[in-house]
Amino acid sequence: MEITTQLAGDLTEVLAVGRLDGYWADHLTRTLDELMRGGADRVCLRMERIDYVSSLGIRVLVSAYKKFKAVNGSFVIAGPTGNVLQVLELAGIVSLLTNAPAPAQPQARQAADPGAPRELSRGAARYEIHALPGRGMSCSAFGRPLGSDAQAYQAADSRRLSVAADAVSVGLGAFGGSFEECGGRFGEFLAIQGAAACLPADGSNSCDSLLSQGNYVPDMQVLYGLTCQGEFTQLARFEPQADGKGISLTELADAALELAGAPAACIVIAAESAGLIGASLRRSPASASSGTDPFAFPDVRTWLSFTTEPTHTRMLAVAAGVIARAPDAGGRLTPYLRPLGKTDELLGHVHAAAFRFRPLQRGLMQVSDAVRPCFERDTPESVLHLLADDRESGVPLESRFLRGALWIAPLHTITGETP
C-alpha cells in the first residue's frame, strides 16, 4: 500500500493506494497515529484507489473514527467505489464515516469572541491560551527535605496526606497506613486532583497508584513535600514552532510564570514526552541503613538513580509541581526547590509519571479529563523528580515535551515549616 498525505486548509487528506487487508492495516494505523501525534485532528481518508477492504481493515477505520472523536476531532472517508463501497455498506459504517467534518471556526470570528483562546508564540513553542474561572492556589510546604541533614527519617517525620480532588502534591511518600508499614518504601510521588502515583524505593521498580472513587478519598504517608490547593487560572495548549527536540521544562516553566503574573505557580503538564531527565531514590530514607547525606559523593551513587539519557520518549508524561523565580516569596519554598536549568534563576520541584501514550482531546479541557483516564486504564511506568543533567559541559540535558496541555495557577499564599 502507498500512502501520501496533504493539507487542504485545516483538513489532512490521506490518499491510500492498494489493499486495506491484514498485511497493510498496521501500516495505515501507524500513519494515522503519527498524524494524531503531530497535531492533526481532522482527517479524511480518500479511498478511490483502494480496491479491497478486509474485516481487519474495517476495524482500522472504526478505530480511527473513535480515536479522533475522543480528542474532539473527526475522521471521515471519501470516494469508496465498487466492491469496497459494498463491503462498507454491509458493515454498516458508511454513514458513520462519510459525514463531512464541520469547517473550522474562522479566525476572525474567534478573535471577536471574548471567550476564545488567544495565541502566543514564545521561544520554541506556540501556545493556545484559555482563561479558566479559577482564582489561583495556596501552597503549603511541609516536612524536612531530603538532604537538609544526614539524619534518617523517624515515625515523627511521617504524616497522612489525603489525595484530595482540589489539591496537587509532590514529595516523598508511600501508600500505606503507618510509618512502620511504609518505612522501606518511601519514594517520589505526585498527586493530582484525586489521582496519585508513587515509585517505592524498595528495589521493586514497580509503581503504585491510587484513584479516588465516589466518596472514597485515598490517603498516603508522606515525609516532606508541597501541597497546592485551589483552582487553575489558565490552560495553555502548546506545540513546537517547528520540528525539533521539543520544548524544554524550563521553557514551559518560564512561560507559565509569565502567564501567571506571579513569582511562584503550581503547574500540571500532560504531554507527549520527547525525553524525560531526572532522578529517583534507590532506597528509602526511612530505612534502618539511612543516616548519610544522599547528595554527598560517593554516597549519592547508592542513594539516587539518575537517567543517563532522555527516557520514556513518546510516552504520555503527566507532570506536576511548583515552580518559582529565585528568590521565592519569603524564602519559604527555597528548601524544597532545585534549579530547573543550569542557573539558579528558575527553581522547581516537579515530578512526572510516564504512561503509555494516549492522545489528549483538543481545545479546552479540565485537568481531570487528562489525568484520570491515565490512572483508570494504565499503570505508570515510572515516577521521576525532573532535574537538569549538567554533569557535562555546555547546555544541560533537560526534560522535553512535544505537544500537550499546561495548567497554571499563581500561588497567592505560601506557608511553610522550618526544615
Short mmCIF file of C-alpha atoms in Angstrom, two decimals:
data_model
loop_
_atom_site.label_atom_id
_atom_site.label_comp_id
_atom_site.label_asym_id
_atom_site.label_seq_id
_atom_site.Cartn_x
_atom_site.Cartn_y
_atom_site.Cartn_z
CA MET A 1 0.00 0.00 0.00
CA GLU A 2 1.17 3.51 -0.86
CA ILE A 3 0.10 6.33 1.47
CA THR A 4 0.55 10.04 0.89
CA THR A 5 -0.77 12.97 2.91
CA GLN A 6 -1.53 16.57 2.08
CA LEU A 7 -3.16 19.54 3.78
CA ALA A 8 -6.39 21.05 2.44
CA GLY A 9 -6.99 24.00 4.73
CA ASP A 10 -7.26 22.59 8.25
CA LEU A 11 -8.15 19.14 6.88
CA THR A 12 -5.46 16.47 6.41
CA GLU A 13 -6.13 14.29 3.39
CA VAL A 14 -4.69 10.78 3.30
CA LEU A 15 -4.57 9.09 -0.11
CA ALA A 16 -4.13 5.32 0.10
CA VAL A 17 -3.47 3.11 -2.92
CA GLY A 18 -3.78 -0.68 -2.83
CA ARG A 19 -5.39 -3.19 -0.48
CA LEU A 20 -6.52 -2.48 3.09
CA ASP A 21 -6.04 -6.02 4.32
CA GLY A 22 -4.41 -7.71 7.28
CA TYR A 23 -0.92 -7.08 5.93
CA TRP A 24 -1.37 -3.33 5.41
CA ALA A 25 -3.78 -2.50 8.25
CA ASP A 26 -0.96 -1.82 10.70
CA HIS A 27 0.74 0.44 8.17
CA LEU A 28 -2.35 2.64 7.88
CA THR A 29 -2.86 2.60 11.65
CA ARG A 30 0.69 3.82 12.23
CA THR A 31 0.23 6.59 9.67
CA LEU A 32 -2.99 7.81 11.29
CA ASP A 33 -1.46 7.58 14.78
CA GLU A 34 1.53 9.65 13.68
CA LEU A 35 -0.77 12.27 12.20
CA MET A 36 -2.59 12.49 15.52
CA ARG A 37 0.68 12.75 17.44
CA GLY A 38 1.68 15.51 15.05
CA GLY A 39 -1.39 17.58 15.92
CA ALA A 40 -3.75 16.68 13.07
CA ASP A 41 -7.31 16.39 14.35
CA ARG A 42 -9.41 16.50 11.15
CA VAL A 43 -8.50 13.69 8.73
CA CYS A 44 -10.10 12.44 5.53
CA LEU A 45 -9.06 9.07 4.07
CA ARG A 46 -9.51 9.11 0.29
CA MET A 47 -10.42 5.58 -0.79
CA GLU A 48 -10.98 5.92 -4.52
CA ARG A 49 -7.80 3.91 -5.23
CA ILE A 50 -8.32 1.24 -2.57
CA ASP A 51 -9.54 -1.92 -4.31
CA TYR A 52 -10.07 -4.24 -1.33
CA VAL A 53 -11.02 -3.93 2.36
CA SER A 54 -10.88 -6.86 4.78
CA SER A 55 -12.54 -7.23 8.18
CA LEU A 56 -9.32 -6.08 9.80
CA GLY A 57 -9.33 -3.04 7.52
CA ILE A 58 -12.87 -2.21 8.67
CA ARG A 59 -11.67 -2.47 12.26
CA VAL A 60 -8.89 0.05 11.50
CA LEU A 61 -11.42 2.54 10.07
CA VAL A 62 -13.77 2.27 13.05
CA SER A 63 -10.86 2.51 15.49
CA ALA A 64 -9.59 5.66 13.76
CA TYR A 65 -13.07 7.20 13.92
CA LYS A 66 -13.22 6.58 17.68
CA LYS A 67 -9.70 7.87 18.33
CA PHE A 68 -10.24 11.17 16.53
CA LYS A 69 -13.68 11.63 18.06
CA ALA A 70 -12.16 11.13 21.52
CA VAL A 71 -9.93 14.17 21.02
CA ASN A 72 -12.76 16.34 19.65
CA GLY A 73 -11.53 15.77 16.12
CA SER A 74 -13.00 13.95 13.14
CA PHE A 75 -12.15 11.08 10.79
CA VAL A 76 -14.08 10.53 7.56
CA ILE A 77 -13.65 8.56 4.35
CA ALA A 78 -14.26 9.75 0.79
CA GLY A 79 -14.67 8.12 -2.61
CA PRO A 80 -15.06 4.40 -1.87
CA THR A 81 -16.17 2.63 -5.05
CA GLY A 82 -17.27 -0.77 -6.30
CA ASN A 83 -16.77 -3.74 -4.03
CA VAL A 84 -15.18 -1.58 -1.32
CA LEU A 85 -18.32 0.54 -1.01
CA GLN A 86 -20.46 -2.58 -0.87
CA VAL A 87 -18.35 -4.07 1.92
CA LEU A 88 -18.54 -0.85 3.94
CA GLU A 89 -22.33 -0.69 3.43
CA LEU A 90 -22.75 -4.28 4.58
CA ALA A 91 -20.64 -3.49 7.62
CA GLY A 92 -22.98 -0.59 8.39
CA ILE A 93 -20.28 2.06 8.69
CA VAL A 94 -20.71 4.18 5.55
CA SER A 95 -22.98 6.75 7.16
CA LEU A 96 -20.76 6.81 10.25
CA LEU A 97 -17.64 7.57 8.25
CA THR A 98 -18.93 9.80 5.46
CA ASN A 99 -20.42 12.68 7.47
CA ALA A 100 -18.35 15.67 6.45
CA PRO A 101 -16.50 17.35 9.35
CA ALA A 102 -17.73 20.78 10.33
CA PRO A 103 -15.50 23.54 8.96
CA ALA A 104 -13.16 25.15 11.46
CA GLN A 105 -14.38 28.36 13.02
CA PRO A 106 -12.96 31.33 11.11
CA GLN A 107 -10.06 33.05 12.85
CA ALA A 108 -11.71 36.47 12.70
CA ARG A 109 -14.76 35.09 14.42
CA GLN A 110 -12.63 33.57 17.14
CA ALA A 111 -10.91 36.89 17.73
CA ALA A 112 -14.25 38.62 18.17
CA ASP A 113 -15.34 36.13 20.82
CA PRO A 114 -14.07 37.32 24.23
CA GLY A 115 -14.16 33.72 25.44
CA ALA A 116 -11.98 32.43 22.62
CA PRO A 117 -8.38 31.39 23.31
CA ARG A 118 -5.55 33.75 22.47
CA GLU A 119 -2.44 32.80 20.55
CA LEU A 120 1.13 33.31 21.77
CA SER A 121 4.42 32.45 20.11
CA ARG A 122 7.29 32.35 22.55
CA GLY A 123 10.69 30.73 22.22
CA ALA A 124 10.42 27.25 20.73
CA ALA A 125 6.68 26.95 21.41
CA ARG A 126 3.36 28.15 20.14
CA TYR A 127 0.61 28.44 22.76
CA GLU A 128 -3.19 28.49 22.65
CA ILE A 129 -4.18 30.06 25.96
CA HIS A 130 -7.58 29.52 27.55
CA ALA A 131 -8.71 31.58 30.53
CA LEU A 132 -10.21 29.49 33.34
CA PRO A 133 -12.61 30.70 36.02
CA GLY A 134 -10.26 29.77 38.88
CA ARG A 135 -8.66 32.25 41.26
CA GLY A 136 -5.31 30.59 41.94
CA MET A 137 -3.93 28.45 44.74
CA SER A 138 -2.34 28.46 48.15
CA CYS A 139 0.77 26.35 48.81
CA SER A 140 1.90 24.57 51.96
CA ALA A 141 5.43 23.26 52.38
CA PHE A 142 5.86 20.56 54.98
CA GLY A 143 8.46 18.24 56.45
CA ARG A 144 12.26 18.11 56.33
CA PRO A 145 13.52 17.99 52.73
CA LEU A 146 15.84 15.16 51.82
CA GLY A 147 19.46 16.20 52.24
CA SER A 148 18.80 19.08 54.65
CA ASP A 149 20.73 16.97 57.18
CA ALA A 150 22.02 13.42 57.39
CA GLN A 151 19.54 12.16 59.95
CA ALA A 152 17.30 9.27 59.00
CA TYR A 153 13.56 9.92 58.99
CA GLN A 154 11.67 8.69 62.03
CA ALA A 155 8.00 7.96 62.71
CA ALA A 156 7.55 11.54 63.97
CA ASP A 157 8.51 12.82 60.48
CA SER A 158 5.67 10.96 58.76
CA ARG A 159 2.17 12.35 58.29
CA ARG A 160 -1.00 11.43 56.47
CA LEU A 161 -1.83 13.20 53.22
CA SER A 162 -5.28 12.99 51.63
CA VAL A 163 -5.31 12.72 47.84
CA ALA A 164 -7.94 15.44 47.58
CA ALA A 165 -9.83 16.46 44.46
CA ASP A 166 -8.80 20.12 44.80
CA ALA A 167 -5.11 19.56 45.53
CA VAL A 168 -1.81 18.95 43.76
CA SER A 169 1.06 17.49 45.80
CA VAL A 170 4.63 16.29 45.23
CA GLY A 171 7.30 14.96 47.55
CA LEU A 172 8.45 11.75 49.19
CA GLY A 173 5.77 9.33 50.30
CA ALA A 174 4.36 5.81 50.18
CA PHE A 175 0.98 4.15 50.11
CA GLY A 176 0.13 2.67 53.47
CA GLY A 177 -1.50 3.32 56.81
CA SER A 178 1.54 3.91 59.04
CA PHE A 179 5.22 4.82 59.09
CA GLU A 180 6.12 1.27 60.07
CA GLU A 181 4.25 -0.13 57.07
CA CYS A 182 5.89 2.34 54.67
CA GLY A 183 9.38 2.63 56.18
CA GLY A 184 11.23 0.74 53.44
CA ARG A 185 9.10 2.09 50.58
CA PHE A 186 9.23 5.90 50.74
CA GLY A 187 9.93 7.31 47.28
CA GLU A 188 8.90 10.00 44.80
CA PHE A 189 5.17 10.63 44.46
CA LEU A 190 2.78 13.02 42.76
CA ALA A 191 -0.90 13.50 43.49
CA ILE A 192 -3.18 15.40 41.11
CA GLN A 193 -6.83 16.04 41.92
CA GLY A 194 -7.65 12.63 43.37
CA ALA A 195 -5.09 10.56 41.45
CA ALA A 196 -1.69 9.61 42.86
CA ALA A 197 1.36 7.68 41.69
CA CYS A 198 4.41 6.62 43.69
CA LEU A 199 7.64 4.79 42.90
CA PRO A 200 8.58 2.78 46.01
CA ALA A 201 12.28 2.89 46.85
CA ASP A 202 12.34 -0.78 47.80
CA GLY A 203 14.12 -2.04 44.71
CA SER A 204 10.98 -3.35 43.01
CA ASN A 205 10.97 -0.60 40.34
CA SER A 206 7.20 -1.09 40.13
CA CYS A 207 4.93 1.92 40.51
CA ASP A 208 1.86 2.06 42.73
CA SER A 209 -1.17 4.24 42.05
CA LEU A 210 -4.36 5.35 43.79
CA LEU A 211 -7.53 6.92 42.42
CA SER A 212 -10.44 8.48 44.28
CA GLN A 213 -13.83 6.97 43.50
CA GLY A 214 -17.15 8.46 44.64
CA ASN A 215 -16.90 9.16 48.37
CA TYR A 216 -13.60 7.32 48.65
CA VAL A 217 -10.68 9.72 49.16
CA PRO A 218 -7.38 7.80 49.32
CA ASP A 219 -4.56 8.86 51.59
CA MET A 220 -0.87 8.08 51.96
CA GLN A 221 2.05 8.55 54.31
CA VAL A 222 4.46 11.36 53.38
CA LEU A 223 7.78 12.62 54.76
CA TYR A 224 8.01 16.01 53.09
CA GLY A 225 6.66 17.88 50.11
CA LEU A 226 4.49 20.65 48.73
CA THR A 227 0.69 20.74 48.55
CA CYS A 228 -1.21 23.32 46.49
CA GLN A 229 -4.95 23.76 46.91
CA GLY A 230 -7.33 25.87 44.87
CA GLU A 231 -8.08 26.39 41.21
CA PHE A 232 -6.16 26.78 37.99
CA THR A 233 -6.48 30.12 36.22
CA GLN A 234 -5.19 29.26 32.73
CA LEU A 235 -4.74 26.37 30.33
CA ALA A 236 -2.01 26.71 27.73
CA ARG A 237 -2.13 24.16 24.89
CA PHE A 238 1.37 24.06 23.41
CA GLU A 239 3.21 22.64 20.44
CA PRO A 240 6.66 23.27 18.94
CA GLN A 241 7.12 26.13 16.50
CA ALA A 242 8.99 23.74 14.22
CA ASP A 243 10.06 20.11 14.18
CA GLY A 244 12.92 19.51 16.56
CA LYS A 245 13.76 18.37 20.05
CA GLY A 246 10.55 19.53 21.69
CA ILE A 247 10.01 22.17 24.35
CA SER A 248 12.14 22.10 27.48
CA LEU A 249 10.76 22.11 31.01
CA THR A 250 12.47 25.43 31.71
CA GLU A 251 10.81 26.99 28.66
CA LEU A 252 7.39 25.81 29.83
CA ALA A 253 8.06 26.93 33.42
CA ASP A 254 9.27 30.36 32.31
CA ALA A 255 6.19 30.83 30.12
CA ALA A 256 3.91 29.62 32.94
CA LEU A 257 5.30 32.17 35.41
CA GLU A 258 4.94 34.94 32.85
CA LEU A 259 1.33 33.95 32.15
CA ALA A 260 0.60 33.61 35.88
CA GLY A 261 1.98 37.06 36.59
CA ALA A 262 3.40 35.77 39.87
CA PRO A 263 6.83 34.78 41.22
CA ALA A 264 5.60 31.26 42.00
CA ALA A 265 3.00 28.94 40.49
CA CYS A 266 1.59 25.43 40.58
CA ILE A 267 1.64 23.63 37.24
CA VAL A 268 0.32 20.39 35.79
CA ILE A 269 1.54 19.13 32.41
CA ALA A 270 0.03 16.38 30.27
CA ALA A 271 2.03 15.96 27.08
CA GLU A 272 3.82 13.58 24.77
CA SER A 273 7.35 13.18 26.09
CA ALA A 274 10.35 13.97 23.93
CA GLY A 275 12.52 12.51 26.70
CA LEU A 276 12.49 12.85 30.49
CA ILE A 277 15.59 13.65 32.54
CA GLY A 278 15.52 13.13 36.29
CA ALA A 279 16.24 11.01 39.34
CA SER A 280 14.56 8.59 41.70
CA LEU A 281 15.55 7.11 45.05
CA ARG A 282 17.29 3.74 45.13
CA ARG A 283 16.47 3.21 48.81
CA SER A 284 14.07 4.66 51.33
CA PRO A 285 15.42 7.49 53.52
CA ALA A 286 13.44 5.98 56.40
CA SER A 287 15.18 2.61 56.25
CA ALA A 288 17.40 1.42 59.08
CA SER A 289 20.54 1.97 56.98
CA SER A 290 19.77 5.66 56.38
CA GLY A 291 21.78 8.39 58.03
CA THR A 292 24.18 9.69 55.38
CA ASP A 293 23.81 12.75 53.15
CA PRO A 294 22.24 11.37 49.93
CA PHE A 295 23.74 14.19 47.84
CA ALA A 296 27.33 13.81 49.07
CA PHE A 297 29.86 11.97 46.92
CA PRO A 298 30.29 9.00 46.75
CA ASP A 299 27.10 8.07 48.70
CA VAL A 300 24.93 9.76 46.07
CA ARG A 301 25.53 6.80 43.77
CA THR A 302 23.92 4.39 46.23
CA TRP A 303 21.08 6.75 47.10
CA LEU A 304 19.88 8.07 43.76
CA SER A 305 19.30 6.64 40.30
CA PHE A 306 19.88 9.25 37.56
CA THR A 307 18.78 8.96 33.96
CA THR A 308 21.91 8.82 31.82
CA GLU A 309 19.99 9.91 28.72
CA PRO A 310 16.43 11.04 27.87
CA THR A 311 13.98 8.30 28.80
CA HIS A 312 10.27 7.47 28.37
CA THR A 313 10.30 9.05 24.91
CA ARG A 314 6.97 9.13 23.06
CA MET A 315 5.05 8.20 26.18
CA LEU A 316 2.41 10.38 27.81
CA ALA A 317 4.06 12.32 30.62
CA VAL A 318 1.86 13.61 33.44
CA ALA A 319 3.89 16.09 35.49
CA ALA A 320 3.03 18.33 38.42
CA GLY A 321 4.77 20.58 40.89
CA VAL A 322 5.73 24.07 41.98
CA ILE A 323 7.93 26.50 40.06
CA ALA A 324 9.33 29.85 41.15
CA ARG A 325 11.77 32.56 40.23
CA ALA A 326 14.62 32.97 42.68
CA PRO A 327 14.41 34.17 45.34
CA ASP A 328 10.90 32.89 46.01
CA ALA A 329 8.40 34.81 48.09
CA GLY A 330 9.60 34.92 51.68
CA GLY A 331 12.07 32.10 51.04
CA ARG A 332 9.61 29.50 52.33
CA LEU A 333 9.82 27.40 49.17
CA THR A 334 13.59 27.56 48.70
CA PRO A 335 14.50 24.43 50.75
CA TYR A 336 12.03 22.39 48.66
CA LEU A 337 13.08 23.63 45.20
CA ARG A 338 16.05 22.92 42.97
CA PRO A 339 17.35 24.64 39.82
CA LEU A 340 15.44 23.55 36.72
CA GLY A 341 18.27 24.51 34.39
CA LYS A 342 21.93 25.42 34.50
CA THR A 343 21.43 28.57 36.61
CA ASP A 344 19.61 29.20 39.88
CA GLU A 345 17.25 31.78 38.36
CA LEU A 346 14.39 29.33 37.76
CA LEU A 347 13.60 26.84 40.52
CA GLY A 348 11.15 23.99 40.75
CA HIS A 349 10.03 20.77 42.36
CA VAL A 350 8.35 18.85 39.56
CA HIS A 351 7.61 15.11 39.43
CA ALA A 352 6.47 13.23 36.33
CA ALA A 353 4.73 9.91 35.83
CA ALA A 354 5.18 8.14 32.47
CA PHE A 355 2.16 6.39 30.95
CA ARG A 356 1.53 4.55 27.72
CA PHE A 357 0.73 7.18 25.10
CA ARG A 358 -2.87 8.17 24.55
CA PRO A 359 -3.96 11.31 22.66
CA LEU A 360 -5.47 14.25 24.51
CA GLN A 361 -8.67 15.90 23.40
CA ARG A 362 -8.27 19.22 21.62
CA GLY A 363 -9.09 22.66 22.94
CA LEU A 364 -10.36 23.48 26.41
CA MET A 365 -10.21 20.62 28.91
CA GLN A 366 -10.04 20.10 32.65
CA VAL A 367 -7.08 18.55 34.45
CA SER A 368 -9.16 15.54 35.47
CA ASP A 369 -10.14 14.92 31.82
CA ALA A 370 -6.48 14.36 31.00
CA VAL A 371 -5.21 12.74 34.18
CA ARG A 372 -7.93 10.37 35.39
CA PRO A 373 -8.13 8.26 32.19
CA CYS A 374 -4.41 7.52 32.54
CA PHE A 375 -4.86 6.12 36.04
CA GLU A 376 -8.09 4.32 35.15
CA ARG A 377 -6.64 2.47 32.16
CA ASP A 378 -2.95 2.10 32.88
CA THR A 379 -0.22 1.82 35.50
CA PRO A 380 2.57 4.41 35.39
CA GLU A 381 5.87 3.03 34.21
CA SER A 382 7.90 5.29 36.47
CA VAL A 383 7.86 8.44 38.61
CA LEU A 384 10.81 10.82 38.31
CA HIS A 385 11.87 14.00 40.03
CA LEU A 386 12.67 16.10 36.94
CA LEU A 387 16.16 17.60 37.10
CA ALA A 388 18.54 19.06 34.53
CA ASP A 389 21.68 17.00 33.94
CA ASP A 390 24.58 19.46 33.92
CA ARG A 391 27.34 16.94 34.53
CA GLU A 392 28.75 17.59 31.06
CA SER A 393 29.94 20.96 29.84
CA GLY A 394 27.69 23.03 27.63
CA VAL A 395 23.91 23.04 27.56
CA PRO A 396 22.45 20.74 30.26
CA LEU A 397 20.11 17.94 29.32
CA GLU A 398 16.50 18.72 30.24
CA SER A 399 13.14 17.03 30.08
CA ARG A 400 11.37 17.97 26.85
CA PHE A 401 7.79 17.75 25.64
CA LEU A 402 6.39 17.71 22.12
CA ARG A 403 2.81 18.93 22.47
CA GLY A 404 0.20 18.89 25.16
CA ALA A 405 -1.51 20.87 27.88
CA LEU A 406 -0.14 23.08 30.65
CA TRP A 407 -2.39 24.17 33.52
CA ILE A 408 -1.23 27.18 35.54
CA ALA A 409 -2.23 28.57 38.95
CA PRO A 410 -0.43 31.51 40.59
CA LEU A 411 0.39 30.91 44.24
CA HIS A 412 -1.22 33.70 46.27
CA THR A 413 -0.39 32.30 49.72
CA ILE A 414 2.67 30.29 50.72
CA THR A 415 3.06 28.77 54.15
CA GLY A 416 5.84 26.53 55.33
CA GLU A 417 7.60 24.88 58.20
CA THR A 418 11.19 25.47 59.21
CA PRO A 419 13.04 22.37 57.96
#
